[in-house]
Short mmCIF file of C-alpha atoms in Angstrom, two decimals:
data_model
loop_
_atom_site.label_atom_id
_atom_site.label_comp_id
_atom_site.label_asym_id
_atom_site.label_seq_id
_atom_site.Cartn_x
_atom_site.Cartn_y
_atom_site.Cartn_z
CA MET A 195 49.32 13.65 58.05
CA ALA A 196 47.18 13.96 60.97
CA HIS A 197 45.79 10.64 61.43
CA ASP A 198 49.39 9.25 61.36
CA ALA A 199 50.04 12.42 64.12
CA VAL A 200 47.13 10.55 66.15
CA ILE A 201 48.36 7.06 65.86
CA ALA A 202 51.70 8.09 67.29
CA ARG A 203 50.53 9.57 70.24
CA SER A 204 47.72 6.76 71.21
CA PHE A 205 50.10 3.85 70.62
CA GLY A 206 53.93 2.86 71.26
CA ARG A 207 56.10 1.60 68.78
CA PHE A 208 55.78 -2.21 69.66
CA GLU A 209 51.98 -1.39 69.81
CA ARG A 210 52.01 0.20 66.37
CA LYS A 211 53.40 -2.61 64.79
CA LYS A 212 51.09 -4.94 66.85
CA LEU A 213 48.42 -3.00 64.98
CA VAL A 214 49.71 -3.08 61.34
CA TYR A 215 50.04 -6.97 61.71
CA GLY A 216 46.36 -7.17 63.30
CA ALA A 217 45.37 -5.04 60.01
CA PHE A 218 47.58 -7.26 57.66
CA VAL A 219 45.65 -10.64 59.37
CA LEU A 220 42.25 -8.94 58.97
CA VAL A 221 42.80 -7.69 55.06
CA LEU A 222 44.06 -11.55 54.34
CA SER A 223 41.30 -13.13 56.35
CA PHE A 224 38.59 -10.89 54.48
CA CYS A 225 39.60 -12.51 51.11
CA ALA A 226 39.15 -16.27 52.93
CA VAL A 227 35.41 -15.09 54.13
CA PHE A 228 34.73 -13.89 50.97
CA ARG A 229 36.06 -16.92 49.35
CA LEU A 230 38.69 -15.24 46.28
CA ARG A 231 41.35 -17.41 46.50
CA VAL A 232 44.74 -15.80 45.93
CA LEU A 233 46.96 -18.84 45.50
CA HIS A 234 46.04 -21.13 42.89
CA GLN A 235 47.98 -24.03 40.96
CA ARG A 236 47.40 -25.51 37.85
CA VAL A 237 48.54 -28.65 35.84
CA SER A 238 48.81 -26.74 32.79
CA ASN A 239 50.88 -24.00 34.78
CA PRO A 240 54.41 -24.38 36.31
CA PRO A 241 54.53 -25.35 40.05
CA CYS A 242 55.64 -21.81 40.87
CA PHE A 243 52.67 -19.81 38.81
CA LEU A 244 50.71 -17.92 41.06
CA GLN A 245 47.33 -17.06 39.46
CA GLU A 246 43.60 -16.30 40.55
CA PRO A 247 41.08 -18.67 40.16
CA LYS A 248 38.25 -17.87 37.47
CA GLN A 249 34.89 -17.77 39.48
CA SER A 250 31.95 -17.08 37.10
CA GLN A 251 30.08 -15.27 40.05
CA ALA A 252 31.40 -13.46 43.29
CA LYS A 253 29.48 -11.66 45.80
CA VAL A 254 31.89 -9.32 47.44
CA LEU A 255 31.18 -6.68 49.93
CA SER A 256 33.80 -4.60 51.41
CA SER A 257 32.40 -1.41 53.44
CA GLN A 258 36.26 -0.12 53.98
CA LEU A 259 36.87 0.39 49.98
CA LYS A 260 33.20 1.73 49.80
CA LEU A 261 32.22 -0.90 47.09
CA LEU A 262 28.80 -1.97 46.51
CA THR A 263 27.55 -5.65 46.30
CA CYS A 264 28.40 -6.77 43.36
CA TYR A 265 27.82 -9.82 40.38
CA ASN A 266 29.92 -10.02 37.81
CA THR A 267 32.20 -12.37 35.95
CA ASP A 268 35.99 -12.41 36.27
CA LEU A 269 37.05 -9.12 35.34
CA MET A 270 34.88 -7.52 38.55
CA VAL A 271 36.79 -9.99 40.94
CA GLN A 272 39.79 -8.70 39.98
CA LYS A 273 39.07 -5.86 40.07
CA LEU A 274 37.71 -6.50 43.81
CA MET A 275 40.99 -7.93 44.52
CA TYR A 276 43.15 -5.60 43.33
CA TYR A 277 41.55 -2.63 45.52
CA GLN A 278 41.72 -4.87 48.48
CA MET A 279 45.62 -5.06 47.69
CA LEU A 280 45.77 -1.62 46.88
CA HIS A 281 44.26 -1.04 50.81
CA PHE A 282 46.73 -3.32 52.30
CA GLN A 283 49.67 -1.78 50.40
CA LEU A 284 48.92 1.34 51.67
CA ILE A 285 48.34 0.48 55.08
CA LEU A 286 52.09 -1.46 54.92
CA ARG A 287 53.62 1.84 53.43
CA LEU A 288 52.30 4.21 55.23
CA SER A 289 53.04 2.63 58.55
CA ASN A 290 56.75 2.00 57.00
CA VAL A 291 56.72 -1.34 58.54
CA SER A 292 57.86 -4.87 56.94
CA ILE A 293 55.99 -8.25 57.96
CA PRO A 294 58.63 -10.87 59.51
CA PRO A 295 58.24 -13.73 57.48
CA ALA A 296 56.88 -16.05 60.75
CA VAL A 297 53.84 -13.88 60.56
CA LEU A 298 53.44 -13.92 56.75
CA GLU A 299 53.75 -17.86 56.91
CA ASN A 300 51.43 -18.14 60.10
CA THR A 301 48.79 -15.72 58.53
CA MET A 302 48.76 -17.48 55.13
CA ALA A 303 48.78 -20.85 56.83
CA LYS A 304 45.57 -19.79 58.91
CA GLN A 305 43.71 -18.38 55.78
CA GLU A 306 44.84 -21.88 53.71
CA GLU A 307 43.25 -23.63 56.99
CA GLN A 308 39.90 -21.82 56.46
CA ARG A 309 39.88 -21.81 52.79
CA SER A 310 40.43 -25.86 53.20
CA ASN A 311 37.49 -26.37 55.77
CA SER A 312 35.26 -23.92 53.22
CA THR A 313 33.45 -26.48 50.66
CA ILE A 314 33.78 -24.15 47.98
CA PHE A 315 37.40 -24.70 47.42
CA GLN A 316 36.92 -28.34 48.10
CA GLY A 317 38.34 -30.63 44.79
CA THR A 318 38.06 -33.76 43.64
CA ALA A 319 40.81 -36.33 44.43
CA SER A 320 42.61 -35.92 41.08
CA SER A 321 42.96 -32.21 41.99
CA MET A 322 44.58 -32.86 45.30
CA THR A 323 46.92 -35.34 43.87
CA ASP A 324 47.81 -32.68 41.63
CA GLN A 325 48.38 -30.63 44.22
CA LEU A 326 50.85 -32.92 46.32
CA MET A 327 52.37 -33.47 42.99
CA ALA A 328 53.40 -29.68 42.20
CA GLU A 329 54.70 -29.83 45.83
CA ASN A 330 56.99 -32.79 45.29
CA VAL A 331 58.08 -31.39 42.41
CA MET A 332 59.07 -28.24 43.86
CA LYS A 333 60.80 -30.29 46.77
CA GLN A 334 62.92 -31.98 44.17
CA ARG A 335 64.10 -29.54 41.68
CA GLU A 336 64.60 -25.59 41.41
CA PRO A 337 61.79 -24.32 39.68
CA PRO A 338 62.23 -22.40 36.01
CA CYS A 339 61.09 -19.37 37.46
CA HIS A 340 61.16 -16.56 39.99
CA VAL A 341 58.11 -15.14 41.09
CA MET A 342 58.91 -11.66 42.60
CA ASP A 343 55.32 -9.84 43.00
CA LEU A 344 51.68 -11.22 42.96
CA ARG A 345 51.22 -8.49 40.29
CA SER A 346 53.76 -9.96 37.78
CA ASP A 347 55.28 -13.07 36.37
CA LEU A 348 58.60 -13.10 35.99
CA TYR A 349 60.75 -16.46 34.23
CA ASN A 350 64.73 -16.63 35.11
CA ILE A 351 66.01 -19.68 32.70
CA THR A 352 69.68 -20.14 32.44
CA GLY A 353 71.25 -22.40 29.88
CA GLU A 354 70.64 -22.79 25.99
CA VAL A 355 67.21 -20.59 25.43
CA ARG A 356 65.82 -20.89 21.70
CA ILE A 357 63.48 -18.57 20.83
CA GLN A 358 60.96 -19.87 18.14
CA ALA A 359 59.02 -16.09 17.41
CA ASN A 360 56.41 -17.42 14.84
CA SER A 361 55.16 -20.17 17.39
CA SER A 362 55.79 -17.86 20.26
CA THR A 363 57.26 -20.91 21.84
CA VAL A 364 60.55 -20.66 23.97
CA PHE A 365 62.52 -23.94 24.34
CA ILE A 366 64.31 -24.44 27.64
CA PRO A 367 67.17 -26.66 28.63
CA PHE A 368 65.84 -29.40 30.70
CA PRO A 369 67.91 -32.60 29.67
CA GLU A 370 67.02 -35.91 31.26
CA LYS A 371 64.88 -34.28 33.90
CA ARG A 372 61.39 -35.34 32.79
CA ASN A 373 60.83 -37.50 35.44
CA LEU A 374 61.08 -34.33 37.97
CA PHE A 375 58.13 -32.63 36.10
CA ARG A 376 55.17 -34.82 36.40
CA GLY A 377 53.05 -34.24 33.71
CA TYR A 378 54.43 -30.35 33.45
CA ASN A 379 54.70 -30.64 29.62
CA SER A 380 54.36 -26.70 28.64
CA TRP A 381 53.84 -23.40 30.43
CA LYS A 382 52.12 -19.72 29.19
CA ILE A 383 53.17 -16.67 30.39
CA ARG A 384 52.13 -13.24 28.91
CA PRO A 385 54.87 -10.91 29.73
CA TYR A 386 53.32 -7.94 30.71
CA SER A 387 53.46 -6.97 34.81
CA ARG A 388 49.99 -6.60 35.21
CA ASN A 389 48.72 -10.07 35.59
CA LYS A 390 45.66 -9.29 38.01
CA ASP A 391 44.14 -7.15 35.70
CA LEU A 392 42.03 -9.21 32.81
CA ARG A 393 41.70 -6.43 30.76
CA PRO A 394 44.86 -5.70 29.43
CA MET A 395 46.44 -9.23 29.93
CA ASN A 396 43.98 -10.67 27.62
CA GLY A 397 45.21 -8.53 24.73
CA VAL A 398 48.97 -9.62 25.68
CA ARG A 399 50.39 -12.18 23.25
CA GLU A 400 51.03 -15.55 25.15
CA TRP A 401 54.16 -17.49 25.18
CA SER A 402 54.82 -20.93 25.28
CA LEU A 403 57.29 -22.15 27.39
CA ILE A 404 58.62 -26.36 26.55
CA PRO A 405 61.48 -28.36 28.41
CA ALA A 406 63.86 -29.60 25.47
CA PHE A 407 63.38 -33.28 26.37
CA SER A 408 64.91 -35.66 24.23
CA ASP A 409 61.54 -36.58 22.50
CA VAL A 410 60.63 -33.12 21.69
CA GLN A 411 61.11 -31.55 18.48
CA VAL A 412 63.73 -28.41 18.91
CA PRO A 413 64.52 -26.01 16.25
CA GLN A 414 68.18 -25.85 15.24
CA CYS A 415 69.68 -22.45 15.94
CA THR A 416 69.59 -19.94 13.43
CA ARG A 417 71.09 -16.91 15.62
CA ASN A 418 73.24 -17.10 18.46
CA HIS A 419 73.79 -14.67 20.80
CA THR A 420 76.34 -14.33 23.88
CA ILE A 421 74.28 -11.79 26.17
CA VAL A 422 71.43 -12.32 28.52
CA SER A 423 68.03 -11.09 26.95
CA ILE A 424 65.06 -10.02 28.43
CA LEU A 425 61.57 -10.71 26.66
CA PHE A 426 58.48 -7.99 27.60
CA SER A 427 55.63 -6.94 25.96
CA THR A 428 54.56 -3.24 25.12
CA GLY A 429 50.79 -4.22 25.07
CA GLY A 430 47.90 -3.74 27.67
CA TYR A 431 48.23 -0.48 29.08
CA ALA A 432 51.04 1.09 27.19
CA GLY A 433 50.15 4.79 25.55
CA ASN A 434 49.00 5.49 28.71
CA HIS A 435 51.74 8.11 30.24
CA PHE A 436 51.44 6.61 33.67
CA HIS A 437 51.09 2.75 32.73
CA ASP A 438 54.30 3.12 30.61
CA PHE A 439 56.44 3.94 33.62
CA SER A 440 54.76 2.21 36.27
CA ASP A 441 53.97 -1.03 34.47
CA ILE A 442 56.76 -1.26 31.63
CA ILE A 443 59.93 1.62 32.12
CA ILE A 444 60.38 1.26 35.80
CA PRO A 445 59.89 -2.71 35.95
CA LEU A 446 62.48 -2.72 32.97
CA TYR A 447 64.68 -0.84 34.98
CA LEU A 448 64.59 -3.10 37.78
CA THR A 449 65.06 -6.05 35.69
CA SER A 450 67.73 -4.87 33.47
CA ARG A 451 69.92 -2.40 35.49
CA SER A 452 72.30 -4.91 36.91
CA PHE A 453 73.29 -5.89 33.50
CA ASN A 454 75.01 -2.85 32.42
CA GLY A 455 73.91 -2.44 29.34
CA LYS A 456 75.04 -5.96 28.26
CA VAL A 457 71.47 -7.02 27.97
CA GLN A 458 69.23 -7.97 24.71
CA PHE A 459 65.82 -6.68 24.79
CA LEU A 460 62.75 -8.52 22.92
CA ILE A 461 59.75 -6.37 22.89
CA SER A 462 56.44 -8.37 21.78
CA GLU A 463 53.59 -6.33 20.97
CA ASN A 464 56.14 -3.79 19.43
CA SER A 465 54.89 -0.32 18.60
CA SER A 466 57.36 1.77 16.97
CA TRP A 467 56.00 4.70 18.29
CA TRP A 468 56.23 3.59 21.78
CA VAL A 469 60.12 2.98 21.20
CA MET A 470 60.59 6.14 19.68
CA LYS A 471 58.88 7.79 22.57
CA PHE A 472 61.35 6.30 25.32
CA ARG A 473 64.38 5.61 22.97
CA ALA A 474 66.91 7.16 25.22
CA ILE A 475 66.01 5.07 28.49
CA LEU A 476 66.08 1.97 26.54
CA GLN A 477 69.30 3.05 25.08
CA ASN A 478 70.54 4.01 28.36
CA LEU A 479 69.64 0.38 29.53
CA SER A 480 70.76 -1.69 26.58
CA TYR A 481 73.79 -1.19 24.40
CA TYR A 482 72.20 -3.51 21.59
CA PRO A 483 69.52 -2.54 19.05
CA ILE A 484 65.99 -3.80 20.00
CA ILE A 485 65.16 -7.43 18.54
CA HIS A 486 60.97 -6.91 17.37
CA ILE A 487 60.80 -10.55 18.56
CA ASP A 488 57.07 -10.90 17.04
CA GLN A 489 58.45 -10.13 13.39
CA GLU A 490 61.67 -12.62 13.63
CA GLU A 491 61.84 -15.81 11.27
CA ASP A 492 65.17 -16.56 12.73
CA VAL A 493 65.52 -19.19 15.96
CA HIS A 494 67.57 -16.75 18.60
CA CYS A 495 69.69 -18.82 20.97
CA PHE A 496 70.46 -17.14 23.97
CA PRO A 497 72.47 -18.52 27.38
CA SER A 498 69.53 -17.37 29.35
CA ILE A 499 66.80 -15.55 29.44
CA VAL A 500 64.35 -13.26 31.23
CA MET A 501 60.66 -13.77 30.42
CA GLY A 502 58.39 -10.66 31.96
CA LEU A 503 59.51 -7.67 34.33
CA GLN A 504 59.88 -7.62 38.00
CA ARG A 505 57.46 -5.25 39.43
CA HIS A 506 57.19 -3.67 43.31
CA GLY A 507 53.89 -2.24 43.03
CA GLU A 508 52.56 1.25 41.63
CA LEU A 509 55.68 3.99 40.90
CA HIS A 510 57.55 1.59 43.81
CA ILE A 511 60.41 -0.11 44.29
CA ASP A 512 61.15 -2.14 47.32
CA HIS A 513 64.57 -1.51 48.28
CA SER A 514 64.35 -5.25 50.25
CA MET A 515 64.06 -6.89 46.74
CA SER A 516 66.29 -4.89 44.91
CA PRO A 517 69.20 -2.84 44.94
CA TYR A 518 67.37 0.22 43.69
CA THR A 519 65.47 2.86 45.22
CA MET A 520 63.27 5.37 43.13
CA ARG A 521 65.23 7.96 43.83
CA ASP A 522 67.94 5.77 42.01
CA PHE A 523 65.57 5.82 39.21
CA ARG A 524 64.27 9.60 39.15
CA GLU A 525 68.87 9.97 39.38
CA PHE A 526 68.69 7.57 36.36
CA LEU A 527 66.20 9.73 34.28
CA ARG A 528 67.95 12.71 35.37
CA SER A 529 71.17 11.48 33.86
CA THR A 530 69.15 10.06 30.85
CA TYR A 531 67.50 13.37 29.90
CA SER A 532 70.26 15.49 30.75
CA LEU A 533 68.20 17.48 33.79
CA THR A 534 70.32 19.81 35.54
CA ARG A 535 68.65 20.80 38.52
CA ARG A 536 69.07 18.60 41.37
CA ASN A 537 67.30 20.11 44.24
CA ALA A 538 64.05 22.48 44.90
CA VAL A 539 64.27 25.96 45.30
CA ARG A 540 65.02 26.44 49.41
CA LEU A 541 63.55 29.67 50.62
CA ARG A 542 65.14 31.84 52.97
CA HIS A 543 63.12 34.49 55.25
CA GLY A 544 63.26 37.52 53.12
CA ASP A 545 63.83 35.83 50.32
CA THR A 546 63.07 37.38 47.14
CA ARG A 547 63.43 34.39 44.64
CA LYS A 548 60.06 33.50 42.94
CA PRO A 549 59.61 29.69 43.29
CA ARG A 550 58.39 28.23 39.99
CA LEU A 551 54.76 26.10 39.90
CA LEU A 552 53.83 24.30 36.87
CA VAL A 553 50.10 23.87 36.16
CA ILE A 554 49.68 20.99 34.12
CA SER A 555 45.98 21.27 32.22
CA ARG A 556 44.79 18.55 30.27
CA LYS A 557 42.89 19.40 26.74
CA ARG A 558 40.60 16.48 26.89
CA THR A 559 39.41 15.04 29.99
CA ARG A 560 39.78 16.10 33.87
CA SER A 561 41.22 19.81 32.85
CA PHE A 562 41.15 22.81 34.69
CA THR A 563 38.51 25.22 33.41
CA ASN A 564 39.95 28.78 34.98
CA SER A 565 43.77 27.55 34.33
CA THR A 566 44.43 31.74 33.98
CA ASN A 567 42.71 32.27 37.08
CA ILE A 568 44.87 29.89 39.02
CA ALA A 569 47.84 31.54 37.45
CA GLU A 570 47.06 34.98 38.41
CA THR A 571 46.32 34.05 42.28
CA ALA A 572 49.19 31.91 42.60
CA GLU A 573 51.42 34.85 41.32
CA SER A 574 49.82 37.18 43.79
CA MET A 575 50.94 35.10 46.17
CA GLY A 576 54.37 35.15 44.95
CA PHE A 577 54.96 32.20 42.66
CA GLU A 578 56.28 32.48 38.92
CA VAL A 579 53.45 30.43 37.05
CA ILE A 580 53.56 28.03 33.97
CA VAL A 581 50.71 26.63 32.41
CA ALA A 582 51.39 23.81 30.02
CA GLY A 583 49.46 20.69 28.68
CA GLY A 584 50.87 17.05 29.54
CA ASP A 585 51.20 16.34 25.79
CA ILE A 586 54.54 17.71 24.60
CA HIS A 587 57.18 15.58 24.20
CA ILE A 588 58.85 13.83 26.54
CA VAL A 589 62.46 15.64 26.24
CA ARG A 590 61.20 19.01 25.99
CA PHE A 591 58.79 18.36 28.74
CA ALA A 592 61.11 16.48 31.35
CA GLU A 593 63.09 19.98 30.93
CA ILE A 594 60.00 22.17 31.50
CA VAL A 595 59.05 20.06 34.67
CA ASN A 596 62.52 20.13 35.84
CA SER A 597 62.68 23.54 36.01
CA CYS A 598 59.89 23.79 38.49
CA ASP A 599 59.82 23.89 42.24
CA LEU A 600 56.10 22.76 42.02
CA VAL A 601 53.61 20.71 40.13
CA MET A 602 49.97 20.64 40.27
CA GLY A 603 47.50 18.71 38.41
CA ILE A 604 44.17 16.68 38.42
CA HIS A 605 44.45 13.12 39.20
CA GLY A 606 45.73 11.16 35.86
CA ALA A 607 48.48 10.15 34.04
CA VAL A 608 49.79 13.41 33.39
CA LEU A 609 51.07 13.80 37.45
CA ILE A 610 53.66 10.90 36.16
CA ASN A 611 55.64 13.84 34.99
CA ALA A 612 56.75 14.71 38.18
CA LEU A 613 59.18 11.93 38.43
CA PHE A 614 61.36 14.82 36.45
CA LEU A 615 61.20 17.41 39.44
CA PRO A 616 64.10 18.31 41.25
CA ASP A 617 64.58 16.62 44.87
CA SER A 618 62.39 18.32 47.80
CA ALA A 619 60.06 19.80 44.67
CA VAL A 620 56.29 19.76 45.91
CA MET A 621 53.50 17.71 43.64
CA ILE A 622 49.80 19.03 44.34
CA GLN A 623 47.37 16.69 43.52
CA VAL A 624 43.81 17.69 42.95
CA VAL A 625 41.67 14.68 43.60
CA PRO A 626 38.30 15.00 41.51
CA LEU A 627 34.80 13.83 42.35
CA GLY A 628 34.36 10.01 42.18
CA GLY A 629 35.28 7.97 45.09
CA VAL A 630 39.02 7.52 43.84
CA GLU A 631 40.46 8.92 47.18
CA LEU A 632 42.40 5.55 47.84
CA VAL A 633 43.62 5.14 44.45
CA ALA A 634 45.07 8.81 44.38
CA LYS A 635 46.90 8.24 47.61
CA THR A 636 48.00 4.82 46.63
CA TYR A 637 49.41 5.55 42.86
CA PHE A 638 50.59 9.36 43.71
CA GLY A 639 50.67 10.03 47.33
CA VAL A 640 52.53 7.13 48.75
CA PRO A 641 55.14 7.30 46.16
CA SER A 642 56.04 10.85 46.42
CA LYS A 643 57.91 10.36 49.61
CA GLU A 644 59.84 7.44 47.99
CA MET A 645 60.61 10.07 45.11
CA ASN A 646 62.17 12.77 47.85
CA LEU A 647 59.25 14.78 46.98
CA ARG A 648 56.84 17.00 49.14
CA TYR A 649 53.01 16.01 48.56
CA LEU A 650 49.99 18.04 49.18
CA GLU A 651 46.28 17.15 48.14
CA TYR A 652 43.49 19.24 47.48
CA LYS A 653 40.11 17.81 47.19
CA ILE A 654 37.65 19.48 45.14
CA GLY A 655 34.12 20.75 46.17
CA THR A 656 30.95 19.59 44.50
CA LYS A 657 30.41 23.53 43.08
CA GLU A 658 34.00 23.01 41.50
CA ILE A 659 33.05 20.42 38.92
CA THR A 660 31.41 20.50 35.44
CA LEU A 661 29.11 17.98 36.47
CA ILE A 662 26.71 20.35 38.55
CA GLU A 663 25.93 21.68 34.95
CA GLN A 664 24.27 18.16 34.57
CA PHE A 665 23.07 17.25 37.80
CA PRO A 666 21.11 19.50 40.51
CA LEU A 667 23.33 19.72 43.74
CA ASP A 668 21.13 16.93 45.33
CA HIS A 669 21.39 14.55 42.95
CA MET A 670 22.74 11.06 43.77
CA ALA A 671 25.45 11.30 40.90
CA LEU A 672 27.18 14.41 42.87
CA LYS A 673 26.05 12.85 46.63
CA ASN A 674 26.93 9.53 46.19
CA PRO A 675 28.75 8.45 43.00
CA TYR A 676 28.74 4.48 44.04
CA SER A 677 24.75 4.46 43.78
CA LEU A 678 24.94 5.74 40.27
CA HIS A 679 27.57 3.96 38.84
CA ARG A 680 27.63 0.72 41.21
CA CYS A 681 29.67 -2.12 39.49
CA ASN A 682 29.82 -0.44 36.16
CA LEU A 683 33.61 0.85 36.07
CA GLU A 684 32.83 2.01 32.50
CA ALA A 685 29.92 4.19 33.25
CA PHE A 686 31.79 5.52 36.39
CA LYS A 687 35.13 6.34 34.00
CA SER A 688 32.61 7.72 31.60
CA ALA A 689 31.19 10.29 34.31
CA TYR A 690 33.86 10.92 36.72
CA LEU A 691 36.97 10.54 34.56
CA ASP A 692 36.09 10.92 30.58
CA LYS A 693 33.52 14.18 31.40
CA GLN A 694 34.47 15.70 34.69
CA ASN A 695 36.36 18.98 34.16
CA VAL A 696 37.60 21.54 36.97
CA THR A 697 36.84 25.14 38.11
CA ILE A 698 39.09 25.85 41.08
CA ASP A 699 37.55 27.93 43.88
CA VAL A 700 40.74 29.73 44.34
CA ARG A 701 39.83 31.41 47.30
CA ARG A 702 39.29 27.78 49.06
CA PHE A 703 42.67 26.63 46.88
CA LYS A 704 45.14 29.47 48.31
CA PRO A 705 45.64 27.90 51.65
CA THR A 706 47.01 24.70 49.59
CA LEU A 707 49.25 27.34 47.93
CA LEU A 708 50.18 28.39 51.36
CA LYS A 709 51.30 25.29 52.57
CA ALA A 710 53.38 24.70 49.64
CA LEU A 711 55.37 27.82 50.11
CA GLU A 712 55.76 26.52 53.87
CA LEU A 713 57.12 23.17 52.85
CA LEU A 714 59.86 25.39 50.36
CA HIS A 715 60.88 27.26 53.42
CA GLU A 716 61.68 24.31 55.19
#
């Protein structure tokens, strides 16, 4: 990209790393200055449980993220922190630089010092005592969970685990160790991998983890198992094609792949249609029939359990945290759906082959109003064009996508189907009006490199959107979307995502298609 080239010419390798580290410190300091506490321990949660504090009001200003000053409740605080996290994640992944532990620890120490000096975060003597007790507990024993990522909670518990589904309780084995828990009698978990987003998490069933002390009434096992189990939820945003993969399928792959099929899936908030939709993937990860745990009357006993799913980010697998990569996951999908094409066409000078372009046309929102005109223009430039919707059965649509060399679509869940493209294929994301550039880049632009895909963006002009039928060109809804919706996320979604369709200016779009041809010649 252009800005990468400028940075490369202006700074040496060492200076670029220092620049990234500086950005890292800046972003974390930003959170501290505006009093958004990221790490917070509570008596009701295990010592290694990370959770955002609940604040009744928060005033946040972020010019870098183009967010206006907002007053709202917990949901807005969570959203603002989430966008800050996306911004920081984007800096690191574009720079391809990892933060050394020493730098991370030093930065976190500075943030904690700033936090402790701020009167808003100075707790009572009892809360300080609780924190010291929690720290002491962590030094004395192995915690019952491992937090793999700020976005998700992952409890990995070994020993005889007993699951009583009708009370949403998991009894965990810690005999004769009560003195080490120091008042931690139970913990809570919602086994869905987007725990910083209150909207989906509020609809996910909560499970209790209770240590099986001598005076705790532990139910008797009625069904015994000899393999490890994984308990996760298909609630939250399940049903949205993007979140199906980003929040559940990829995290499930990360969490279960190493068991080589010898793992039992326990699904909470199970929907039969969801299991049917992804049946091939589920069967390729586990040899055993799925247990719809919410409906069980039996007390299931396992030698160990993983509660929750490991998640590294949006369509992202961090190879430093896992033996797998996004390329491995795409190979897994090819094997699961018997997709035959591994590589996109590689054109030579004078090659008469026509690269195949898939235009994904949504039917309800963010659809192309002139898909026929787009297809005719692309065909005149040497493409073979297919126009199809993303609502086809997943197996059939995976086959269609895999047969193509390019795919184009408007920002949204349909672009997740790029997972089925052959290697070195091209994804063209059409970015609509509304200030979604950062999210578009984070959700699809950055992951495309990890998936071994070529990525292009086409940002639509004001005259290419159907909103001009509702507003004059000088209206603030078109000139400055933020001034219209401010902090009303529902109004933003309604105006810019649900009601915005696109009429591509094919003359303006031609250079993007030419660039795609160049990429296929490389």
